[in-house]
Amino acid sequence: MSTYSSAPNATTSAPGATTAGGDHEMEEAITAAIVIQVNIFIFGLMGLVILLRFPQLVGVLRAKCGRPFLQLLGRGAVPPTLQQKIAKHGMTRSNSATRQPLEFPATTAWSEESHESVKREKITIFPELPPGGYSDKLCPPHVASAPSFLTPVISLLRRPVLPGLSAIQFGILMNYTYILLYGLFLCQLPLVFALAQKSSFLGTLLGYGYESLNYFHRYAGIVAVWTGNIHCVYYIFKWTNAGTFSTNIARSKNAWGLVLMVCMNMLWFFSTSSWRKKCYNIFLWTHTIAIVVLFPAPYALACVALYGVDRIMRLVKSRFATASVTHIPQLDLAYIQIPTINSGWRAGQHVRLRILSGGMGVFGWTESHPFTIASASGSNDGLVLLCKKAGDWTGRLVHLAKELSRDVEGQGKLNVWVEGPFGGPARTVFSSFSGALLVVGGSGISFGLSMVEELLGKDLKRESRIKYIELVWIVQDPEAATLFIPILTSLIQQSEFSMLRVSIHYTRALTKKVEILGRTEATPFAPVAVAHPNLTLTPGRPNLKRQLENVIDNAVGLGSGKDSLPPTGVSVGVCGPRSLADSVVQAVADVDSAAKYRAGGVEVHEEAFGW
């Protein structure tokens, strides 16, 4: 009886197992269909963005800004001197063949209004132009990022709604969350990998650097982790209640799924802001270990391919060189110059630097850190980096520079590994605009110097539409700016067809008089002219809205030597803390829409510190 009674139980259990297996197969088929739909929709949207931004890609290619898909650092020909350039382009000065130094009073205090009157008197000496005025044959074509009638909408979408997120970025993330909740988390791993690449082919097609897409990479990773945890906890709870946990987890696919979730949680935990900023090596190595373990997981082949291509591209873009390093006590930073590398980048781009020296510690050579290039491509100075103390590694670098600077020559030599260039203005061609406002904070002057130097170089070769450039540098202490005043003065004197104005603002209250160039003194109340009327030192924070309006007025005004060129917009570049970038975006939004329309539109390029 027992045998008989057991037979029906065995017989009746078989259909249940078949039904469970059929339900599982149907669930997998539905899941696969959803995965395909989600991926097609997401990448279809990306394809639409690529298509809409294609005219800008054509504009960049015609502007001769280098290869957008593969930029390589290298040794270029030493550029001619300023006098040789003038002779080559057949330009003569209205007064003499060489610029004579101008003498100014030791201290000249004035207001913004009086400065405007001085500027309108054309302090800069423009070369004589051929009949017909400034020709735009060599100027880059200007391709706006959006139609001018969308300017009010774009200003609204660029307003910050959360720290580090504009309204349009927040909207993109919310829509992505909705799509992902409809689909599955695991199929997004290739997208997360693609957005993390330094040499991202996807970013190149979209027209954005990897740092501009990093917010999406972080968010996609976080959403993938949390939706994956929900998925994992649900099945563990389901199997535990049914008493089949041991049987199900023994299956290879489920076991790897559990390993996958452990790795993804480790990726998320060690990727938080505190770990990235304070323990970068732990963040880096946990990322590397988790990625290696993830490779056997589903969709891993696509991840392996993307990761492998990125590593190969970064290796191709790397250079080994010997650099000169000097400590600058005024700013407490390391000034690194690599004369053997002087071409292959655009202004505003950065490289990743690895120091191959025992002075950086036992494992110091394993770290690479990003630094904005502070010189223009093709300059006699080569590749210049300003490395400010921002953590343990950069602190050791500044200390090493201080030790090496005690040498007789005041500088030392270091073997370095340079990787890049990366990031930068992407498809924004600053020389195609009529005006430029560059706002930088602290060590962000690297961005400002390289951009101004590049624009003036193009201006000399008649390859720029820029009529007016304003550089606003915000520092805490005016003493920190003294080292760069001769450099900035030289740049002002080199401007040919366009006018350059530099405004240095210091935010820390003065406790003593600060001498600039041995004769001009910074005062705690009024702006003063330093070495040139177009270079001022002013206490307090700048009025960014007013300065942008001034740039717009000069971009559409006459008297720059480029009167025959129509207004093609104003480009605004900002490099500094996130709060400074948000302030610049807010200032652009506050400017009257009619003024922006009259100038041909205003576009913003951000390089915010931190990540």
Short mmCIF file of C-alpha atoms in Angstrom, two decimals, residues 207-540:
data_model
loop_
_atom_site.label_atom_id
_atom_site.label_comp_id
_atom_site.label_asym_id
_atom_site.label_seq_id
_atom_site.Cartn_x
_atom_site.Cartn_y
_atom_site.Cartn_z
CA GLY A 207 29.74 65.23 -29.04
CA TYR A 208 30.50 65.21 -25.29
CA GLY A 209 33.62 64.40 -23.30
CA TYR A 210 33.59 61.55 -20.78
CA GLU A 211 33.50 64.03 -17.87
CA SER A 212 30.28 65.54 -19.25
CA LEU A 213 28.65 62.09 -19.36
CA ASN A 214 30.00 60.97 -15.99
CA TYR A 215 26.84 62.02 -14.15
CA PHE A 216 24.84 59.59 -16.33
CA HIS A 217 27.41 56.82 -15.74
CA ARG A 218 27.14 57.23 -11.95
CA TYR A 219 23.34 57.38 -12.00
CA ALA A 220 22.95 54.41 -14.35
CA GLY A 221 25.27 52.40 -12.11
CA ILE A 222 23.32 53.32 -8.96
CA VAL A 223 19.96 52.47 -10.53
CA ALA A 224 21.36 49.17 -11.85
CA VAL A 225 22.60 48.25 -8.37
CA TRP A 226 19.36 49.05 -6.56
CA THR A 227 17.06 47.44 -9.11
CA GLY A 228 19.37 44.43 -9.12
CA ASN A 229 19.16 44.20 -5.33
CA ILE A 230 15.37 44.31 -5.46
CA HIS A 231 15.42 41.55 -8.07
CA CYS A 232 17.84 39.46 -6.01
CA VAL A 233 16.02 39.86 -2.68
CA TYR A 234 12.71 38.98 -4.32
CA TYR A 235 13.98 35.63 -5.61
CA ILE A 236 15.81 34.78 -2.39
CA PHE A 237 12.58 35.43 -0.46
CA LYS A 238 10.54 33.41 -2.98
CA TRP A 239 12.90 30.41 -2.94
CA THR A 240 13.26 30.46 0.84
CA ASN A 241 9.49 30.39 1.38
CA ALA A 242 9.15 27.52 -1.12
CA GLY A 243 12.04 25.62 0.50
CA THR A 244 13.93 25.45 -2.81
CA PHE A 245 16.72 27.94 -2.11
CA SER A 246 19.52 25.31 -2.04
CA THR A 247 18.29 23.71 -5.27
CA ASN A 248 17.97 26.99 -7.17
CA ILE A 249 21.18 28.60 -5.96
CA ALA A 250 23.10 25.48 -7.02
CA ARG A 251 22.31 26.29 -10.64
CA SER A 252 25.26 27.98 -12.37
CA LYS A 253 23.24 30.92 -13.65
CA ASN A 254 21.76 31.74 -10.23
CA ALA A 255 25.10 31.34 -8.46
CA TRP A 256 26.74 33.78 -10.88
CA GLY A 257 23.82 36.13 -10.38
CA LEU A 258 24.51 36.21 -6.63
CA VAL A 259 28.23 36.83 -7.29
CA LEU A 260 27.24 39.59 -9.72
CA MET A 261 25.18 41.35 -7.07
CA VAL A 262 27.99 41.13 -4.49
CA CYS A 263 30.37 42.72 -7.02
CA MET A 264 27.92 45.43 -8.01
CA ASN A 265 27.26 46.34 -4.38
CA MET A 266 31.01 46.53 -3.82
CA LEU A 267 31.29 48.82 -6.86
CA TRP A 268 28.58 51.09 -5.51
CA PHE A 269 29.88 51.27 -1.92
CA PHE A 270 33.48 52.09 -2.84
CA SER A 271 32.35 54.57 -5.54
CA THR A 272 30.72 56.97 -3.12
CA SER A 273 32.12 60.48 -2.92
CA SER A 274 34.08 59.98 0.32
CA TRP A 275 35.95 56.94 -1.02
CA ARG A 276 36.71 58.60 -4.36
CA LYS A 277 38.14 61.74 -2.77
CA LYS A 278 39.94 60.32 0.27
CA CYS A 279 40.94 56.78 -0.79
CA TYR A 280 41.28 56.90 -4.56
CA ASN A 281 43.40 53.73 -4.74
CA ILE A 282 40.76 51.68 -2.91
CA PHE A 283 38.12 53.04 -5.29
CA LEU A 284 40.30 52.16 -8.29
CA TRP A 285 41.26 48.63 -7.22
CA THR A 286 37.77 47.60 -6.07
CA HIS A 287 36.47 48.79 -9.42
CA THR A 288 39.12 46.74 -11.23
CA ILE A 289 38.57 43.55 -9.18
CA ALA A 290 34.79 43.75 -9.44
CA ILE A 291 34.95 44.33 -13.20
CA VAL A 292 37.17 41.27 -13.69
CA VAL A 293 34.72 39.11 -11.70
CA LEU A 294 31.79 40.56 -13.65
CA PHE A 295 33.19 39.44 -16.99
CA PRO A 296 31.61 35.91 -16.87
CA ALA A 297 28.21 37.51 -16.18
CA PRO A 298 25.53 37.96 -18.88
CA TYR A 299 26.21 40.77 -21.39
CA ALA A 300 29.86 40.53 -20.36
CA LEU A 301 31.15 40.12 -23.90
CA ALA A 302 29.95 43.60 -24.81
CA CYS A 303 31.52 44.97 -21.60
CA VAL A 304 34.82 43.17 -22.28
CA ALA A 305 34.91 44.57 -25.82
CA LEU A 306 34.21 48.14 -24.66
CA TYR A 307 36.73 47.92 -21.82
CA GLY A 308 39.41 46.40 -24.05
CA VAL A 309 39.00 49.04 -26.77
CA ASP A 310 39.19 51.80 -24.15
CA ARG A 311 42.44 50.44 -22.66
CA ILE A 312 44.02 50.07 -26.11
CA MET A 313 43.01 53.61 -27.08
CA ARG A 314 44.41 55.01 -23.83
CA LEU A 315 47.67 53.16 -24.42
CA VAL A 316 47.92 54.56 -27.96
CA LYS A 317 47.33 58.07 -26.58
CA SER A 318 50.02 57.75 -23.89
CA ARG A 319 53.51 59.26 -24.01
CA PHE A 320 56.62 58.79 -21.86
CA ALA A 321 58.61 62.00 -21.35
CA THR A 322 60.98 63.91 -19.10
CA ALA A 323 59.42 66.96 -17.46
CA SER A 324 60.80 70.01 -15.69
CA VAL A 325 59.12 70.70 -12.35
CA THR A 326 59.19 73.95 -10.37
CA HIS A 327 57.48 74.90 -7.13
CA ILE A 328 55.47 78.14 -7.17
CA PRO A 329 55.21 79.30 -3.53
CA GLN A 330 52.62 82.05 -4.22
CA LEU A 331 50.04 79.43 -5.24
CA ASP A 332 51.70 76.44 -3.53
CA LEU A 333 51.55 74.38 -6.70
CA ALA A 334 53.86 72.42 -8.97
CA TYR A 335 54.58 73.93 -12.38
CA ILE A 336 55.27 71.03 -14.76
CA GLN A 337 56.60 71.68 -18.25
CA ILE A 338 57.15 69.01 -20.92
CA PRO A 339 58.95 70.69 -23.86
CA THR A 340 59.10 67.50 -25.95
CA ILE A 341 55.28 67.44 -26.26
CA ASN A 342 53.89 70.58 -27.88
CA SER A 343 51.03 69.54 -30.15
CA GLY A 344 47.96 67.34 -30.40
CA TRP A 345 45.43 68.98 -28.06
CA ARG A 346 42.80 71.71 -27.98
CA ALA A 347 42.52 74.46 -25.41
CA GLY A 348 40.50 73.30 -22.41
CA GLN A 349 41.46 69.63 -22.67
CA HIS A 350 43.23 67.72 -19.91
CA VAL A 351 45.67 64.87 -19.59
CA ARG A 352 46.15 62.19 -16.94
CA LEU A 353 49.59 62.40 -15.36
CA ARG A 354 51.54 59.55 -13.77
CA ILE A 355 54.80 60.40 -11.93
CA LEU A 356 57.49 57.71 -12.25
CA SER A 357 59.56 58.67 -9.23
CA GLY A 358 60.34 57.14 -5.85
CA GLY A 359 59.66 60.53 -4.30
CA MET A 360 55.93 59.89 -4.76
CA GLY A 361 55.99 56.86 -2.47
CA VAL A 362 56.16 53.12 -3.06
CA PHE A 363 52.87 52.95 -4.96
CA GLY A 364 52.75 56.55 -6.16
CA TRP A 365 53.53 55.48 -9.73
CA THR A 366 50.31 53.42 -9.84
CA GLU A 367 48.13 56.54 -9.67
CA SER A 368 47.27 58.88 -12.52
CA HIS A 369 45.46 62.17 -11.99
CA PRO A 370 43.79 64.62 -14.42
CA PHE A 371 45.19 68.13 -14.99
CA THR A 372 44.00 70.79 -17.44
CA ILE A 373 46.65 71.80 -19.99
CA ALA A 374 47.73 75.39 -19.37
CA SER A 375 49.36 76.06 -22.76
CA ALA A 376 48.15 76.20 -26.34
CA SER A 377 49.02 73.48 -28.82
CA GLY A 378 52.06 74.46 -30.87
CA SER A 379 53.54 76.84 -28.29
CA ASN A 380 57.25 77.07 -27.55
CA ASP A 381 56.58 76.18 -23.91
CA GLY A 382 55.39 72.69 -24.78
CA LEU A 383 52.79 71.03 -22.57
CA VAL A 384 52.38 72.95 -19.28
CA LEU A 385 50.46 71.73 -16.22
CA LEU A 386 49.64 73.58 -12.99
CA CYS A 387 49.26 70.95 -10.28
CA LYS A 388 47.67 72.28 -7.10
CA LYS A 389 47.49 70.38 -3.81
CA ALA A 390 44.07 68.75 -3.56
CA GLY A 391 44.79 65.46 -1.76
CA ASP A 392 47.51 63.08 -0.61
CA TRP A 393 48.94 62.35 -4.07
CA THR A 394 48.98 65.97 -5.25
CA GLY A 395 50.32 66.97 -1.83
CA ARG A 396 53.29 64.64 -2.32
CA LEU A 397 53.77 66.05 -5.83
CA VAL A 398 53.88 69.66 -4.56
CA HIS A 399 56.29 68.63 -1.79
CA LEU A 400 58.51 66.85 -4.34
CA ALA A 401 58.48 69.96 -6.54
CA LYS A 402 59.50 72.05 -3.53
CA GLU A 403 62.44 69.71 -2.81
CA LEU A 404 63.59 69.65 -6.44
CA SER A 405 63.30 73.44 -6.74
CA ARG A 406 66.04 73.83 -4.15
CA ASP A 407 68.50 72.85 -6.85
CA VAL A 408 70.88 75.45 -8.28
CA GLU A 409 68.69 75.87 -11.39
CA GLY A 410 65.54 76.26 -9.32
CA GLN A 411 63.87 73.27 -10.96
CA GLY A 412 64.18 69.51 -11.18
CA LYS A 413 63.59 66.71 -13.68
CA LEU A 414 60.99 63.97 -13.47
CA ASN A 415 60.07 61.02 -15.66
CA VAL A 416 56.34 61.15 -16.37
CA TRP A 417 53.71 59.12 -18.19
CA VAL A 418 51.18 61.36 -19.92
CA GLU A 419 47.86 59.97 -21.11
CA GLY A 420 45.46 61.96 -23.26
CA PRO A 421 44.21 64.41 -24.27
CA PHE A 422 40.66 64.01 -22.97
CA GLY A 423 37.56 66.15 -22.55
CA GLY A 424 37.60 69.80 -23.51
CA PRO A 425 35.08 71.85 -25.44
CA ALA A 426 34.24 68.93 -27.78
CA ARG A 427 32.12 70.46 -30.59
CA THR A 428 32.15 73.99 -29.22
CA VAL A 429 34.53 75.99 -31.44
CA PHE A 430 35.27 79.16 -29.45
CA SER A 431 36.94 80.88 -32.41
CA SER A 432 33.68 80.69 -34.40
CA PHE A 433 31.89 83.04 -31.97
CA SER A 434 31.98 86.84 -31.95
CA GLY A 435 32.73 87.14 -28.24
CA ALA A 436 34.05 84.99 -25.41
CA LEU A 437 33.69 85.25 -21.64
CA LEU A 438 36.05 82.98 -19.70
CA VAL A 439 35.40 82.65 -15.97
CA VAL A 440 37.95 80.69 -13.94
CA GLY A 441 38.53 80.12 -10.27
CA GLY A 442 41.88 79.41 -8.60
CA SER A 443 43.88 76.78 -10.50
CA GLY A 444 41.24 76.95 -13.24
CA ILE A 445 43.48 79.63 -14.74
CA SER A 446 45.02 76.70 -16.65
CA PHE A 447 41.87 76.59 -18.74
CA GLY A 448 41.83 80.38 -19.18
CA LEU A 449 45.47 80.70 -20.22
CA SER A 450 45.32 77.93 -22.82
CA MET A 451 42.03 79.20 -24.26
CA VAL A 452 43.20 82.82 -24.53
CA GLU A 453 46.53 81.79 -26.03
CA GLU A 454 44.81 79.60 -28.63
CA LEU A 455 42.27 82.27 -29.56
CA LEU A 456 44.96 84.93 -29.96
CA GLY A 457 47.04 82.57 -32.08
CA LYS A 458 44.08 81.96 -34.38
CA ASP A 459 43.35 85.68 -34.39
CA LEU A 460 46.86 86.42 -35.66
CA LYS A 461 46.39 83.93 -38.50
CA ARG A 462 42.96 85.44 -39.32
CA GLU A 463 41.25 82.17 -38.37
CA SER A 464 38.99 83.63 -35.69
CA ARG A 465 35.70 85.53 -35.64
CA ILE A 466 36.26 86.68 -32.04
CA LYS A 467 35.98 90.45 -31.58
CA TYR A 468 36.22 90.65 -27.81
CA ILE A 469 37.55 88.33 -25.07
CA GLU A 470 37.08 88.85 -21.35
CA LEU A 471 38.95 86.67 -18.85
CA VAL A 472 37.64 86.77 -15.27
CA TRP A 473 39.91 85.12 -12.70
CA ILE A 474 38.70 84.70 -9.11
CA VAL A 475 41.36 84.07 -6.43
CA GLN A 476 41.34 84.26 -2.65
CA ASP A 477 44.52 86.29 -2.24
CA PRO A 478 45.77 88.96 -4.71
CA GLU A 479 49.33 87.85 -3.97
CA ALA A 480 48.56 84.56 -5.72
CA ALA A 481 48.00 86.42 -9.02
CA THR A 482 51.30 88.34 -9.04
CA LEU A 483 53.21 85.59 -10.83
CA PHE A 484 50.79 85.54 -13.77
CA ILE A 485 50.45 89.29 -14.28
CA PRO A 486 53.45 89.52 -16.69
CA ILE A 487 52.01 86.60 -18.67
CA LEU A 488 48.55 88.16 -18.83
CA THR A 489 50.01 91.53 -19.80
CA SER A 490 51.95 89.90 -22.62
CA LEU A 491 48.77 88.23 -23.89
CA ILE A 492 46.93 91.57 -23.89
CA GLN A 493 49.72 93.16 -25.91
CA GLN A 494 49.66 90.27 -28.41
CA SER A 495 45.98 90.77 -29.29
CA GLU A 496 45.69 91.93 -32.90
CA PHE A 497 42.21 92.08 -34.41
CA SER A 498 40.36 91.32 -31.17
CA MET A 499 40.49 92.99 -27.78
CA LEU A 500 41.39 91.15 -24.58
CA ARG A 501 40.44 92.34 -21.13
CA VAL A 502 41.48 90.56 -17.91
CA SER A 503 39.71 91.09 -14.57
CA ILE A 504 41.27 89.54 -11.46
CA HIS A 505 38.97 89.44 -8.41
CA TYR A 506 40.21 88.53 -4.94
CA THR A 507 37.74 87.46 -2.26
CA ARG A 508 39.84 87.45 0.91
CA ALA A 509 39.98 90.66 2.95
CA LEU A 510 43.38 92.35 2.90
CA THR A 511 45.30 92.71 6.14
CA LYS A 512 48.21 94.54 4.51
CA LYS A 513 49.10 96.34 1.30
CA VAL A 514 50.10 94.01 -1.51
CA GLU A 515 52.59 95.32 -4.04
CA ILE A 516 52.15 94.22 -7.64
CA LEU A 517 55.21 94.44 -9.90
CA GLY A 518 56.92 96.57 -7.27
CA ARG A 519 54.84 99.68 -7.91
CA THR A 520 51.07 99.05 -7.98
CA GLU A 521 49.36 98.30 -4.68
CA ALA A 522 46.17 96.30 -4.26
CA THR A 523 43.64 98.15 -2.13
CA PRO A 524 40.71 96.69 -0.18
CA PHE A 525 38.09 98.98 -1.74
CA ALA A 526 38.72 100.01 -5.36
CA PRO A 527 39.88 98.25 -8.54
CA VAL A 528 43.32 99.22 -9.83
CA ALA A 529 44.97 98.94 -13.23
CA VAL A 530 48.00 96.67 -13.21
CA ALA A 531 50.65 97.12 -15.95
CA HIS A 532 47.93 97.78 -18.57
CA PRO A 533 44.48 99.49 -18.52
CA ASN A 534 42.88 96.25 -19.75
CA LEU A 535 44.19 94.33 -16.72
CA THR A 536 42.48 95.17 -13.43
CA LEU A 537 42.67 93.86 -9.87
CA THR A 538 39.37 94.20 -7.99
CA PRO A 539 38.23 93.24 -4.47
CA GLY A 540 35.08 91.16 -4.10
#
